[in-house]
mmCIF file of C-alpha atoms in Angstrom:
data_model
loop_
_atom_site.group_PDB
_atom_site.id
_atom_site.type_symbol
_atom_site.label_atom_id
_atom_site.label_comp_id
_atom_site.label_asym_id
_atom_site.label_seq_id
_atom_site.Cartn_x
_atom_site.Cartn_y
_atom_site.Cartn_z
ATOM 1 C CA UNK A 30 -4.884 -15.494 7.363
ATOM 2 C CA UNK A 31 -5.027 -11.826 7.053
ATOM 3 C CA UNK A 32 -7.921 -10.431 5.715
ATOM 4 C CA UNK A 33 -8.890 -6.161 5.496
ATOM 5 C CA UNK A 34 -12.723 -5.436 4.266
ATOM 6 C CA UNK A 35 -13.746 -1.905 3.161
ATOM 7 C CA UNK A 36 -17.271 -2.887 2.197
ATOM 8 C CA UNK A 37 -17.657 0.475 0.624
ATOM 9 C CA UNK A 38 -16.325 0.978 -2.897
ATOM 10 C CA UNK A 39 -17.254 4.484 -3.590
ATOM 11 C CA UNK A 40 -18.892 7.272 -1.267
ATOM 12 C CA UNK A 41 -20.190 10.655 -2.422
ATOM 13 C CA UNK A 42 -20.514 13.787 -0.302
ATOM 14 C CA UNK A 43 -20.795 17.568 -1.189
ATOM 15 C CA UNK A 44 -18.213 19.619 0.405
ATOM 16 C CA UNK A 45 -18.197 20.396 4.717
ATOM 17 C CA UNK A 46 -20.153 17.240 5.167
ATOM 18 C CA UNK A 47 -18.756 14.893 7.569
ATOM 19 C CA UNK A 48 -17.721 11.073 6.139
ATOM 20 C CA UNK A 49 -16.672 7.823 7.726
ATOM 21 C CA UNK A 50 -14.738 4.754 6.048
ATOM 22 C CA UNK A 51 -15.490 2.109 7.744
ATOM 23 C CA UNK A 52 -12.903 -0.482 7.620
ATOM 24 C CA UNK A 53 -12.787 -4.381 9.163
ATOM 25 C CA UNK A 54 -9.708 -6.728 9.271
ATOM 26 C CA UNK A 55 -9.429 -10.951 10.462
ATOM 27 C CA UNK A 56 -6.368 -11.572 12.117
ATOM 28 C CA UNK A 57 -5.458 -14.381 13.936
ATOM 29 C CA UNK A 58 -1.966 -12.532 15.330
ATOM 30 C CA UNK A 59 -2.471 -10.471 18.879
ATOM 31 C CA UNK A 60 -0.365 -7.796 18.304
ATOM 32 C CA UNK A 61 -0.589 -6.176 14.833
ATOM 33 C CA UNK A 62 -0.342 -2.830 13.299
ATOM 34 C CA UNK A 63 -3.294 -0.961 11.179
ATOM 35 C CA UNK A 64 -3.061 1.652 8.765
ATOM 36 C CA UNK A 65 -5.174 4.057 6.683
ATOM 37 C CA UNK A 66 -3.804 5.641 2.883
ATOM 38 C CA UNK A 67 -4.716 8.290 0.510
ATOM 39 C CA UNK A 68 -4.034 7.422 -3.394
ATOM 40 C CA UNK A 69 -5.074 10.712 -4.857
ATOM 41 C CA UNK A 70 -5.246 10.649 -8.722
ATOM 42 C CA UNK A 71 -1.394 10.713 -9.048
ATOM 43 C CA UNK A 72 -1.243 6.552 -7.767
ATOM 44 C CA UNK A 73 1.211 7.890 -4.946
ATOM 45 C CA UNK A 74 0.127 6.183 -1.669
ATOM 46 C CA UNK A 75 0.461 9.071 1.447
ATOM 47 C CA UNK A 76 0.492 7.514 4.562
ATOM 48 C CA UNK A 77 -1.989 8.825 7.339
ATOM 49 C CA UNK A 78 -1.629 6.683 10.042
ATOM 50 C CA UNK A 79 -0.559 3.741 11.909
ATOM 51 C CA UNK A 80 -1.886 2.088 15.180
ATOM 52 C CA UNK A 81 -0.754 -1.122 16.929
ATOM 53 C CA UNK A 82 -3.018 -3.625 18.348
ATOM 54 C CA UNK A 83 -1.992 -2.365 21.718
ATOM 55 C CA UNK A 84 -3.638 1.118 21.548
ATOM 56 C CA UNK A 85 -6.861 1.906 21.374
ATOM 57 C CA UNK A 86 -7.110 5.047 21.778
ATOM 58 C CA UNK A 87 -9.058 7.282 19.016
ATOM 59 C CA UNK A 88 -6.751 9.520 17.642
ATOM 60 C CA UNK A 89 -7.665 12.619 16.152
ATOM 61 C CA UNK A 90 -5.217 15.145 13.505
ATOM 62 C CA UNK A 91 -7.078 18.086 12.091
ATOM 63 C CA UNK A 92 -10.202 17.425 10.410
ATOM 64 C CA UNK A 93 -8.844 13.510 10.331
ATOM 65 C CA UNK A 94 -10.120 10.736 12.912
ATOM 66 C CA UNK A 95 -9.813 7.381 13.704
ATOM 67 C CA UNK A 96 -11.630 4.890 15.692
ATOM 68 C CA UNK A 97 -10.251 1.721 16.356
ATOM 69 C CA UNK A 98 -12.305 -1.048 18.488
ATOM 70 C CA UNK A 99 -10.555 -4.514 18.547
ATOM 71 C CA UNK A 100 -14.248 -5.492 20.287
ATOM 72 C CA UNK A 101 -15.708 -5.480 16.141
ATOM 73 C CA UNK A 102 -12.345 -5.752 14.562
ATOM 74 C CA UNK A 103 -13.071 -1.897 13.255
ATOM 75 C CA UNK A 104 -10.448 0.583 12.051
ATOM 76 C CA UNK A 105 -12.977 3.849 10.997
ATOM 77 C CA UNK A 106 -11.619 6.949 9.417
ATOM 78 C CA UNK A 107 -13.672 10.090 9.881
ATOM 79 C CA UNK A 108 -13.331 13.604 8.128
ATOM 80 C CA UNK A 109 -15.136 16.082 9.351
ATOM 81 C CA UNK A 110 -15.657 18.904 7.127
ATOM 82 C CA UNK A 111 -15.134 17.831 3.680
ATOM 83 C CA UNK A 112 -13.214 19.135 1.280
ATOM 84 C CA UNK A 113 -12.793 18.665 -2.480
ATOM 85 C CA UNK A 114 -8.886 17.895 -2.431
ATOM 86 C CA UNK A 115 -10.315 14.912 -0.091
ATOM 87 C CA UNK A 116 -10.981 13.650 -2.879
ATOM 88 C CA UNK A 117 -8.982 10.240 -3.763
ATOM 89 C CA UNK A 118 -8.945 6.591 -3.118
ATOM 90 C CA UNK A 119 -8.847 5.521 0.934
ATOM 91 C CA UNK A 120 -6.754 2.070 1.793
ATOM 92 C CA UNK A 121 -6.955 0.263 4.697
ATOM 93 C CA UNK A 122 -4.168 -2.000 5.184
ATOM 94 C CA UNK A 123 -2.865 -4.384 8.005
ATOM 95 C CA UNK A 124 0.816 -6.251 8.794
ATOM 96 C CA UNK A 125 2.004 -8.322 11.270
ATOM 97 C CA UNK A 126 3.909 -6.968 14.331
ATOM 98 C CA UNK A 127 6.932 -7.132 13.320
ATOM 99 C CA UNK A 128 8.580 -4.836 11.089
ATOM 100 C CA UNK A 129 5.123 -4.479 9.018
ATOM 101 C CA UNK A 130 5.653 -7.496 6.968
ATOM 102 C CA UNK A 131 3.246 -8.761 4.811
ATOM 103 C CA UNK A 132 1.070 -5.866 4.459
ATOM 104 C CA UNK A 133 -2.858 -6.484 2.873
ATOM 105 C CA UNK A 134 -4.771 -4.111 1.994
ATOM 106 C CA UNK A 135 -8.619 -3.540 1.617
ATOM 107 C CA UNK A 136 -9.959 -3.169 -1.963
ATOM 108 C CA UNK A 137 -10.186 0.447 -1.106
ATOM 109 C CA UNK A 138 -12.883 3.060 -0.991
ATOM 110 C CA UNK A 139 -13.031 5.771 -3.516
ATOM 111 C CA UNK A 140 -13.953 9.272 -2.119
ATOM 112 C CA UNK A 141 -15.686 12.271 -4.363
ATOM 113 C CA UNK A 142 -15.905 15.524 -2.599
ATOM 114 C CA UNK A 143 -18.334 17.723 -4.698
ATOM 115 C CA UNK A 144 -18.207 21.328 -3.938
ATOM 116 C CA UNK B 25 9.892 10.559 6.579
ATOM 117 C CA UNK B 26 12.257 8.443 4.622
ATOM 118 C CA UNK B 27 12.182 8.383 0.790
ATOM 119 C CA UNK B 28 11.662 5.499 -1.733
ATOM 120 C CA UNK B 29 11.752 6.546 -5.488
ATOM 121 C CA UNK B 30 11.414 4.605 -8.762
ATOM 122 C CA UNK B 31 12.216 4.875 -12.128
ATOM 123 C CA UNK B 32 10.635 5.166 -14.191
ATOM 124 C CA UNK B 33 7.591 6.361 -13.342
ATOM 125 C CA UNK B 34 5.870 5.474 -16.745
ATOM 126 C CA UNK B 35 6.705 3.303 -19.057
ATOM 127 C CA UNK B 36 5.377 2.075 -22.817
ATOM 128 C CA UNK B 37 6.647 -1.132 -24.423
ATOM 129 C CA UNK B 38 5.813 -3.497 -26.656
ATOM 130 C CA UNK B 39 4.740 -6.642 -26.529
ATOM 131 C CA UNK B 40 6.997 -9.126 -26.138
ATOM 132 C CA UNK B 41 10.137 -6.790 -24.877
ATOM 133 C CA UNK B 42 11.292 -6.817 -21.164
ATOM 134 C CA UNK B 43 10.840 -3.885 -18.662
ATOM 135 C CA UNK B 44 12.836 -2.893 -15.567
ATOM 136 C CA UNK B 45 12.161 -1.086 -12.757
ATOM 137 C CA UNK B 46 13.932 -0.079 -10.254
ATOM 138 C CA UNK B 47 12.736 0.956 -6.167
ATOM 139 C CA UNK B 48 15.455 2.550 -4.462
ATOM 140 C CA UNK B 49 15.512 3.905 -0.656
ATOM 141 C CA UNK B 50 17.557 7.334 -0.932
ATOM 142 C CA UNK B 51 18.210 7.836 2.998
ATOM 143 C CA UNK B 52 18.028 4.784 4.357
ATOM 144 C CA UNK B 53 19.120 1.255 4.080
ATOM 145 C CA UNK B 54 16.639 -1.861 3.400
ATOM 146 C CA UNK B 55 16.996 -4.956 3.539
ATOM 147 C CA UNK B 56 13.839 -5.733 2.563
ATOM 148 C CA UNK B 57 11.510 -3.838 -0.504
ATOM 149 C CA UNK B 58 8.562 -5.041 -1.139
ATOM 150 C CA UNK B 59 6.859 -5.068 -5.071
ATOM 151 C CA UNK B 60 2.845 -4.469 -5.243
ATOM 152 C CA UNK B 61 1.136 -4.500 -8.234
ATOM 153 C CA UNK B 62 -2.431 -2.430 -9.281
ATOM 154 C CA UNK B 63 -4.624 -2.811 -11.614
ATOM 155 C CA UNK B 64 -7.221 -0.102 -12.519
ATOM 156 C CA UNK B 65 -9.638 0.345 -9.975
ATOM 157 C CA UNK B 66 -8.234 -2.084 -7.632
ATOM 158 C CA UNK B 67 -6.072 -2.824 -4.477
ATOM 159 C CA UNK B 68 -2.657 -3.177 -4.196
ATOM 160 C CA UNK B 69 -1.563 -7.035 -4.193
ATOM 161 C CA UNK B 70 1.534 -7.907 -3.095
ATOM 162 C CA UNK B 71 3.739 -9.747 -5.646
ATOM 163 C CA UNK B 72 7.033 -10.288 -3.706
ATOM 164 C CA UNK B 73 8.770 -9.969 -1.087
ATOM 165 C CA UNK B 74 12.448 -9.280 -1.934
ATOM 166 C CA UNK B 75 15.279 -9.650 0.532
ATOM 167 C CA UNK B 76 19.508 -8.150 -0.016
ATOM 168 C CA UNK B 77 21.558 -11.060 -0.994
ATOM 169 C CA UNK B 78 18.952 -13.884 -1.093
ATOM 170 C CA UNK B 79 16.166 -14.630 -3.223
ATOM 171 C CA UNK B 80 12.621 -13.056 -3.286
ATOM 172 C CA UNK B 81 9.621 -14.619 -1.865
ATOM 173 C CA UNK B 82 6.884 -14.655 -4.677
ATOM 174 C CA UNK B 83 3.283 -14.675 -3.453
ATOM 175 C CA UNK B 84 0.861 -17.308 -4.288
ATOM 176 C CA UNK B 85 0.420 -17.107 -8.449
ATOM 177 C CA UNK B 86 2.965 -14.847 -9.044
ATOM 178 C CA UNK B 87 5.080 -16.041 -11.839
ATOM 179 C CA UNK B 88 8.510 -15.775 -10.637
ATOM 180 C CA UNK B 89 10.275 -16.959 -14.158
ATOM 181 C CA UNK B 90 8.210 -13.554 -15.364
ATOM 182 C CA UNK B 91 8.942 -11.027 -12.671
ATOM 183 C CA UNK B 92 12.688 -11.116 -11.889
ATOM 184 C CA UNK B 93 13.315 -9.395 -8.595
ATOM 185 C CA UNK B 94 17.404 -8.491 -7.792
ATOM 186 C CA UNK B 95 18.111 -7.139 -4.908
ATOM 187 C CA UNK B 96 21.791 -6.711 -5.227
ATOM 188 C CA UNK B 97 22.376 -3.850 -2.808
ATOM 189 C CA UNK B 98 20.679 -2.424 1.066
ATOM 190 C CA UNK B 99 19.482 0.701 -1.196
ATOM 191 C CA UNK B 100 17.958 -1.004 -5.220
ATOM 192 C CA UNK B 101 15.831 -3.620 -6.060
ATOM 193 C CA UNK B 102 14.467 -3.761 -9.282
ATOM 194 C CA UNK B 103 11.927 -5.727 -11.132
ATOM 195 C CA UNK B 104 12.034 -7.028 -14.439
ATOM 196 C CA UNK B 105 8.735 -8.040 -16.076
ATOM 197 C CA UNK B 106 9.898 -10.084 -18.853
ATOM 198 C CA UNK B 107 8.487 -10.768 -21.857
ATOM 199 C CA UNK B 108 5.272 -8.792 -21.447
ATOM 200 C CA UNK B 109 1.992 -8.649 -22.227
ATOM 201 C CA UNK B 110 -0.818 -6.652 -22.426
ATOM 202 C CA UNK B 111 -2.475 -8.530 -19.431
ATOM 203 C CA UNK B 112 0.864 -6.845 -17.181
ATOM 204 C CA UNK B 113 -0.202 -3.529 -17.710
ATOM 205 C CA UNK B 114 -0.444 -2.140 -14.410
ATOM 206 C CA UNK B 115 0.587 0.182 -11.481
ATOM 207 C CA UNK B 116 3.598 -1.257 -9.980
ATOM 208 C CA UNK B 117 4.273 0.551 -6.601
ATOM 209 C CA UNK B 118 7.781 -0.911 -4.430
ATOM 210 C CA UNK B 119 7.751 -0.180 -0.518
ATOM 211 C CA UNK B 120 11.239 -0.466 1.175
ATOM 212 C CA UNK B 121 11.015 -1.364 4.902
ATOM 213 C CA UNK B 122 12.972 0.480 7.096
ATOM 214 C CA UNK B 123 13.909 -1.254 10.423
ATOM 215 C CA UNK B 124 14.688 1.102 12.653
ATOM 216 C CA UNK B 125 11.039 2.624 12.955
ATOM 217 C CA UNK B 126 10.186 -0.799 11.425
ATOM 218 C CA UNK B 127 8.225 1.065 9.210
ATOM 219 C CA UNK B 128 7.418 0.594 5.127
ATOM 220 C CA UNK B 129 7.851 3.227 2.792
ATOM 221 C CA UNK B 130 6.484 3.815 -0.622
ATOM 222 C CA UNK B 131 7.730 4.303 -3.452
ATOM 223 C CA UNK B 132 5.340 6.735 -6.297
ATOM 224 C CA UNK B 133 4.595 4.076 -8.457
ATOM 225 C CA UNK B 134 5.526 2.841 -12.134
ATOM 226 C CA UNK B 135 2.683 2.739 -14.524
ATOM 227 C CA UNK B 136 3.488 0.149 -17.238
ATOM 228 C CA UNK B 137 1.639 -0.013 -20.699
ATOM 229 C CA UNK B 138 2.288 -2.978 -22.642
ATOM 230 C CA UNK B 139 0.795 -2.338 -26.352
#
């Protein structure tokens, strides 16, 4: 079974602080794919990135990070810097291999940016 | 990245009536869309899987004699919720999967109110 735990529901931080979502998933597949979301207020998921089991590599895009360490089953998302339109809900989700089927997602941590 | 839209993106009914929505891929083809549903303050569960030509695959407690899924064509699938209820009001968001990246995409979401 799939499983995706973001054990925090809701994280507050005033603006140009930095912030990590911590994210943990069970899966009993070896090759898999993670992903990270933004659901601002509108419901509309944006996607922010995707990693496959096979790299490990932290990536970094602008003020976004991600850490991934299969060692503790951990899929982090940093942002450095803060900013109020950061503001929204963050989704970690993870599929099987192939063609992303049967995506779960975490129940989500909700982000408030305060200037 | 490739496009999924739905319509409508809000919807009111009354209790009782049916609804439809439709999830359709505008620039690519998919065989497979996928439905999730949201309620307030939660994470997206999937509902079904839904597959051209062939019937849809209905998660665990999913009533599949309540949400119709037709996926007549490689570019709409639509779900009915039939005869609803105030206990359907939700976010319903559709993801098509697009197998040449192997990659889903999401539609914006339907927000159904059921009064």
């Amino acid at each position: 079974a799939q499983k995706v735990t973001q054990a925090q529901t809701e994280i507050s931080v005033v603006e140009k602080e930095d912030v990590t979502l911590d994210c943990v998933y069970e899966t009993r597949d070896t090759t898999y794919y993670l992903f990270w979301y933004k659901q601002p207020p509108s419901g509309e998921l944006v996607f922010l990135i995707r990693r496959n089991s096979f790299d490990e590599q932290n990536e970094i895009s602008g003020r976004y990070s991600w850490n991934f360490q299969k060692s503790t089953s951990s899929f982090n998302f940093t942002i450095t810097a803060s900013q109020v339109v950061d503001s929204a809900v963050y989704f970690c989700a993870l599929s099987r291999f192939y063609n992303n089927n049967d995506m779960r997602f975490g129940a989500g941590t909700r982000l408030t940016v305060k200037p | 990245g490739a496009v999924v839209s739905q319509h409508p993106s809000r919807v009111i009914c009354k209790s009782g009536t049916s609804v439809k929505i439709e999830c359709r891929s505008l620039d690519f083809q998919a065989t497979t869309m996928f439905w999730y549903r949201q309620f307030p303050k939660q994470s997206l569960m999937l509902m079904a899987t839904s597959n051209e030509g062939s019937k849809a695959t209905y998660e665990q407690g999913v009533e599949k004699d309540k949400f119709l899924i037709n996926h007549a064509s490689l570019t709409l699938s639509t779900l009915t919720v039939t005869s609803a209820h105030p206990e359907d009001s939700s976010f319903y968001i559709c993801s098509a999967l697009d197998r040449g990246p192997g990659e889903q995409f999401f539609g914006p979401g339907t927000r159904l109110t059921v009064l």
